[in-house]
mmCIF file of C-alpha atoms and ligand atoms in Angstrom:
data_model
loop_
_atom_site.group_PDB
_atom_site.id
_atom_site.type_symbol
_atom_site.label_atom_id
_atom_site.label_comp_id
_atom_site.label_asym_id
_atom_site.label_seq_id
_atom_site.Cartn_x
_atom_site.Cartn_y
_atom_site.Cartn_z
ATOM 1 C CA MET M 24 -20.022 28.717 66.939
ATOM 2 C CA LYS M 25 -21.800 31.047 69.110
ATOM 3 C CA MET M 26 -21.948 34.298 67.100
ATOM 4 C CA LEU M 27 -23.707 32.038 64.237
ATOM 5 C CA GLU M 28 -26.242 30.442 66.435
ATOM 6 C CA ASP M 29 -26.869 34.069 67.662
ATOM 7 C CA ARG M 30 -27.383 35.446 64.246
ATOM 8 C CA ILE M 31 -29.339 32.584 62.813
ATOM 9 C CA LEU M 32 -31.660 33.130 65.926
ATOM 10 C CA LYS M 33 -31.692 36.827 65.105
ATOM 11 C CA ASP M 34 -32.228 36.781 61.479
ATOM 12 C CA GLY M 35 -32.768 33.241 60.440
ATOM 13 C CA ILE M 36 -36.559 32.281 59.273
ATOM 14 C CA VAL M 37 -37.733 28.929 59.319
ATOM 15 C CA ALA M 38 -39.539 28.690 55.866
ATOM 16 C CA GLN M 39 -41.703 25.499 54.508
ATOM 17 C CA GLY M 40 -40.223 22.070 53.531
ATOM 18 C CA ASP M 41 -37.428 22.325 56.308
ATOM 19 C CA VAL M 42 -35.528 25.065 54.673
ATOM 20 C CA LEU M 43 -34.013 27.795 56.951
ATOM 21 C CA LYS M 44 -33.542 31.151 55.154
ATOM 22 C CA VAL M 45 -30.409 32.927 55.953
ATOM 23 C CA SER M 46 -30.819 35.087 52.949
ATOM 24 C CA SER M 47 -29.738 38.726 54.859
ATOM 25 C CA PHE M 48 -26.272 37.127 55.721
ATOM 26 C CA VAL M 49 -25.510 33.957 53.826
ATOM 27 C CA ASN M 50 -27.770 33.130 50.860
ATOM 28 C CA HIS M 51 -28.593 36.418 49.086
ATOM 29 C CA GLN M 52 -27.071 39.793 50.804
ATOM 30 C CA ILE M 53 -23.610 38.542 52.123
ATOM 31 C CA ASP M 54 -22.239 39.967 55.368
ATOM 32 C CA VAL M 55 -18.660 39.980 54.173
ATOM 33 C CA PRO M 56 -17.203 40.483 57.802
ATOM 34 C CA PHE M 57 -19.068 38.398 59.455
ATOM 35 C CA MET M 58 -18.616 35.350 56.836
ATOM 36 C CA CYS M 59 -14.859 36.131 57.160
ATOM 37 C CA LYS M 60 -15.197 35.207 60.374
ATOM 38 C CA LEU M 61 -16.412 31.913 59.573
ATOM 39 C CA GLY M 62 -13.748 31.511 57.104
ATOM 40 C CA GLU M 63 -11.304 32.118 59.900
ATOM 41 C CA GLU M 64 -12.658 29.526 61.952
ATOM 42 C CA PHE M 65 -12.582 26.871 59.095
ATOM 43 C CA TYR M 66 -8.957 27.983 58.731
ATOM 44 C CA ARG M 67 -8.456 27.195 62.479
ATOM 45 C CA LEU M 68 -10.088 23.963 62.285
ATOM 46 C CA PHE M 69 -8.246 22.592 59.162
ATOM 47 C CA LYS M 70 -4.698 24.609 59.120
ATOM 48 C CA ASP M 71 -2.462 21.584 59.927
ATOM 49 C CA SER M 72 -4.665 19.043 57.341
ATOM 50 C CA GLY M 73 -2.333 20.016 54.328
ATOM 51 C CA ILE M 74 -5.048 21.447 52.450
ATOM 52 C CA ASN M 75 -4.378 23.069 48.745
ATOM 53 C CA LYS M 76 -7.432 23.054 47.510
ATOM 54 C CA ILE M 77 -11.343 24.349 48.159
ATOM 55 C CA LEU M 78 -13.900 22.494 46.198
ATOM 56 C CA THR M 79 -17.488 23.912 46.677
ATOM 57 C CA ILE M 80 -20.636 23.660 44.416
ATOM 58 C CA GLU M 81 -22.493 26.912 42.737
ATOM 59 C CA ALA M 82 -24.008 28.951 43.725
ATOM 60 C CA SER M 83 -24.321 29.569 47.138
ATOM 61 C CA GLY M 84 -21.036 27.785 48.456
ATOM 62 C CA ILE M 85 -18.738 29.709 46.425
ATOM 63 C CA GLY M 86 -18.880 32.943 48.516
ATOM 64 C CA ILE M 87 -17.964 31.266 51.853
ATOM 65 C CA ALA M 88 -15.704 29.185 49.971
ATOM 66 C CA CYS M 89 -13.693 32.194 48.514
ATOM 67 C CA LEU M 90 -13.747 33.958 51.771
ATOM 68 C CA ALA M 91 -12.272 30.473 53.731
ATOM 69 C CA ALA M 92 -9.682 30.523 50.784
ATOM 70 C CA GLN M 93 -8.397 33.585 51.925
ATOM 71 C CA TYR M 94 -6.839 32.344 54.977
ATOM 72 C CA PHE M 95 -5.619 29.060 53.547
ATOM 73 C CA GLY M 96 -4.406 30.581 50.540
ATOM 74 C CA VAL M 97 -5.150 28.256 48.256
ATOM 75 C CA PRO M 98 -7.696 28.335 44.961
ATOM 76 C CA VAL M 99 -11.273 27.546 45.024
ATOM 77 C CA VAL M 100 -12.850 25.409 42.675
ATOM 78 C CA PHE M 101 -16.680 25.060 42.308
ATOM 79 C CA ALA M 102 -18.695 22.469 40.779
ATOM 80 C CA LYS M 103 -21.169 23.605 37.913
ATOM 81 C CA LYS M 104 -24.557 22.357 37.747
ATOM 82 C CA SER M 105 -24.732 21.482 34.088
ATOM 83 C CA LYS M 106 -27.749 22.441 32.613
ATOM 84 C CA THR M 107 -27.617 19.589 29.893
ATOM 85 C CA SER M 108 -26.678 15.494 30.398
ATOM 86 C CA ASN M 109 -24.413 15.917 27.166
ATOM 87 C CA ILE M 110 -21.315 15.691 29.533
ATOM 88 C CA SER M 111 -17.787 15.939 27.680
ATOM 89 C CA ASN M 112 -14.948 13.770 28.250
ATOM 90 C CA ASP M 113 -12.761 16.055 30.321
ATOM 91 C CA VAL M 114 -14.632 16.506 33.251
ATOM 92 C CA TYR M 115 -15.699 14.710 36.426
ATOM 93 C CA THR M 116 -19.679 14.646 37.085
ATOM 94 C CA ALA M 117 -21.860 13.285 39.836
ATOM 95 C CA LYS M 118 -25.786 13.439 39.912
ATOM 96 C CA VAL M 119 -26.911 15.588 42.792
ATOM 97 C CA PRO M 120 -30.704 16.002 43.443
ATOM 98 C CA SER M 121 -31.210 19.428 45.063
ATOM 99 C CA PHE M 122 -32.537 19.831 48.546
ATOM 100 C CA THR M 123 -34.085 23.347 47.810
ATOM 101 C CA HIS M 124 -35.302 23.173 44.048
ATOM 102 C CA GLY M 125 -36.342 19.399 43.543
ATOM 103 C CA ASN M 126 -34.404 18.946 40.423
ATOM 104 C CA ILE M 127 -31.282 16.723 40.005
ATOM 105 C CA SER M 128 -28.331 18.365 38.825
ATOM 106 C CA ASP M 129 -25.202 16.998 36.688
ATOM 107 C CA ILE M 130 -22.611 18.690 38.655
ATOM 108 C CA VAL M 131 -19.469 18.971 36.618
ATOM 109 C CA VAL M 132 -15.612 19.562 37.418
ATOM 110 C CA THR M 133 -13.051 20.318 34.707
ATOM 111 C CA LYS M 134 -10.242 17.373 35.194
ATOM 112 C CA ASP M 135 -7.674 20.042 34.991
ATOM 113 C CA PHE M 136 -8.843 21.661 38.180
ATOM 114 C CA LEU M 137 -8.761 18.518 40.182
ATOM 115 C CA THR M 138 -6.120 15.820 40.554
ATOM 116 C CA LYS M 139 -4.739 12.885 42.409
ATOM 117 C CA ASP M 140 -2.211 15.220 43.977
ATOM 118 C CA ASP M 141 -4.943 17.430 45.616
ATOM 119 C CA LYS M 142 -5.774 17.664 49.467
ATOM 120 C CA VAL M 143 -9.304 18.909 49.227
ATOM 121 C CA LEU M 144 -11.526 20.666 51.849
ATOM 122 C CA LEU M 145 -14.947 20.918 50.898
ATOM 123 C CA ILE M 146 -17.116 23.602 51.987
ATOM 124 C CA ASP M 147 -20.799 24.418 51.516
ATOM 125 C CA ASP M 148 -23.426 26.643 53.194
ATOM 126 C CA PHE M 149 -25.809 24.054 54.245
ATOM 127 C CA LEU M 150 -26.093 20.152 54.920
ATOM 128 C CA ALA M 151 -29.252 18.478 54.852
ATOM 129 C CA ASN M 152 -29.480 14.972 53.334
ATOM 130 C CA GLY M 153 -25.748 15.455 52.121
ATOM 131 C CA CYS M 154 -26.613 14.656 48.409
ATOM 132 C CA ALA M 155 -24.593 17.973 47.632
ATOM 133 C CA LEU M 156 -21.252 16.809 49.600
ATOM 134 C CA LEU M 157 -21.355 13.360 48.637
ATOM 135 C CA GLY M 158 -21.437 14.371 45.116
ATOM 136 C CA LEU M 159 -18.599 16.647 45.661
ATOM 137 C CA LYS M 160 -16.758 13.622 47.293
ATOM 138 C CA ALA M 161 -17.805 11.209 44.643
ATOM 139 C CA ILE M 162 -15.991 13.735 42.101
ATOM 140 C CA CYS M 163 -12.784 13.863 44.543
ATOM 141 C CA ASP M 164 -12.888 10.000 44.414
ATOM 142 C CA GLU M 165 -13.076 9.656 40.816
ATOM 143 C CA ALA M 166 -9.974 12.519 40.446
ATOM 144 C CA GLY M 167 -8.325 10.628 43.222
ATOM 145 C CA ALA M 168 -8.090 13.851 45.046
ATOM 146 C CA GLU M 169 -8.082 13.263 48.873
ATOM 147 C CA VAL M 170 -10.640 14.478 50.757
ATOM 148 C CA LYS M 171 -9.207 15.874 54.230
ATOM 149 C CA GLY M 172 -12.608 16.905 55.814
ATOM 150 C CA ALA M 173 -15.865 18.955 55.011
ATOM 151 C CA GLY M 174 -16.827 22.588 56.481
ATOM 152 C CA ILE M 175 -20.312 23.334 56.908
ATOM 153 C CA VAL M 176 -21.713 26.797 57.894
ATOM 154 C CA ILE M 177 -25.211 25.200 59.014
ATOM 155 C CA GLU M 178 -25.672 21.462 59.260
ATOM 156 C CA LYS M 179 -29.466 20.505 59.856
ATOM 157 C CA ALA M 180 -28.187 17.086 61.645
ATOM 158 C CA TYR M 181 -31.742 15.710 62.062
ATOM 159 C CA GLN M 182 -31.789 15.447 58.058
ATOM 160 C CA GLY M 183 -28.679 12.871 58.144
ATOM 161 C CA GLY M 184 -26.550 13.901 55.939
ATOM 162 C CA GLY M 185 -23.549 14.694 58.258
ATOM 163 C CA ASP M 186 -24.060 11.238 59.611
ATOM 164 C CA LYS M 187 -23.529 9.520 56.189
ATOM 165 C CA LEU M 188 -20.474 11.542 55.681
ATOM 166 C CA ARG M 189 -19.171 10.992 59.012
ATOM 167 C CA ALA M 190 -19.849 6.997 58.161
ATOM 168 C CA GLN M 191 -17.591 7.684 54.928
ATOM 169 C CA GLY M 192 -14.948 8.624 57.104
ATOM 170 C CA VAL M 193 -15.222 12.155 56.266
ATOM 171 C CA ARG M 194 -13.951 14.750 59.002
ATOM 172 C CA VAL M 195 -17.390 16.836 58.825
ATOM 173 C CA GLU M 196 -16.852 20.298 61.205
ATOM 174 C CA SER M 197 -20.349 22.310 61.169
ATOM 175 C CA LEU M 198 -19.938 25.944 62.811
ATOM 176 C CA ALA M 199 -23.922 25.746 63.646
ATOM 177 C CA MET M 200 -25.700 22.026 64.310
ATOM 178 C CA ILE M 201 -29.246 22.523 64.117
ATOM 179 C CA GLU M 202 -31.184 19.714 66.357
ATOM 180 C CA SER M 203 -34.452 20.489 65.250
ATOM 181 C CA MET M 204 -36.650 23.043 63.465
ATOM 182 C CA GLU M 205 -40.143 22.059 64.556
ATOM 183 C CA ASP M 206 -43.001 24.836 64.926
ATOM 184 C CA GLY M 207 -40.451 27.641 63.643
ATOM 185 C CA LYS M 208 -38.300 27.119 66.819
ATOM 186 C CA ILE M 209 -34.610 26.643 66.185
ATOM 187 C CA VAL M 210 -33.136 24.339 68.539
ATOM 188 C CA PHE M 211 -29.254 23.674 68.310
ATOM 189 C CA ARG M 212 -27.571 20.422 69.108
ATOM 190 C CA LYS M 213 -24.695 21.231 71.960
HETATM 191 P P1 5GP V 323 -28.323 18.474 50.732
HETATM 192 O O1 5GP V 323 -27.748 18.122 49.423
HETATM 193 O O2 5GP V 323 -27.155 17.883 52.159
HETATM 194 O O3 5GP V 323 -29.539 17.807 50.815
HETATM 195 O O4 5GP V 323 -28.613 19.873 50.675
HETATM 196 C C1 5GP V 323 -27.428 20.936 50.563
HETATM 197 C C2 5GP V 323 -27.645 21.848 49.787
HETATM 198 O O5 5GP V 323 -29.199 22.217 49.708
HETATM 199 C C3 5GP V 323 -26.886 23.020 50.390
HETATM 200 O O6 5GP V 323 -25.916 23.363 49.044
HETATM 201 C C4 5GP V 323 -28.059 24.253 50.208
HETATM 202 O O7 5GP V 323 -27.662 25.260 48.813
HETATM 203 C C5 5GP V 323 -29.258 23.699 49.865
HETATM 204 N N1 5GP V 323 -30.003 23.686 51.151
HETATM 205 C C6 5GP V 323 -30.634 22.739 52.055
HETATM 206 N N2 5GP V 323 -31.019 22.985 53.329
HETATM 207 C C7 5GP V 323 -30.952 24.176 53.006
HETATM 208 C C8 5GP V 323 -31.797 25.193 53.816
HETATM 209 O O8 5GP V 323 -32.565 25.018 55.233
HETATM 210 N N3 5GP V 323 -31.788 26.486 53.503
HETATM 211 C C9 5GP V 323 -30.836 26.722 52.488
HETATM 212 N N4 5GP V 323 -31.024 27.923 52.322
HETATM 213 N N5 5GP V 323 -30.384 25.862 51.667
HETATM 214 C C10 5GP V 323 -30.593 24.795 52.101
#
């Protein structure tokens, strides 16, 4: 999506550890009209997929998931990053190593909010190694919910997460795909 690529080039900062910072419009301050346009694009891509629920992971996925959900007219469920490994029986859970923090979270979704009747769109801000999305998919699989696709704002394609998900048959649509970020220079995959 050209407007997103232009914004990344204008405001994105390549930080240490292969991290792209887009804090001025996605991850800390949110440019709502701009992010709404991304939400609308997810709707254009997935409007015929019968989606009745959007699933994301806290914290950064929530904003974009909610803005997209307005166009779909469906609820958003976000997986919580549990602070304890003391998991009760009424939740689905998966272990997700964090790309940015380096720790492992037990992510949880209450069983009431995800069922075998759900047709789910996964949404997240970034796709890197794929751990967050694979965790969300594992939770959907456990619930018997059908993953109809994944909408990603920025995929760092060279980190392989998108390949893993696509190999599992997930339709992944990324609005910007980064081919490389060497020496602070961002190159998009065309
Ligand atoms: P993965 O699980 O695919 O390795 O990483 C995805 C998660 O890590 C996303 O939910 C996002 O919060 C975070 N993440 C991964 N790479 C980046 C990055 O370059 N910049 C930012 N801001 N977050 C990232």
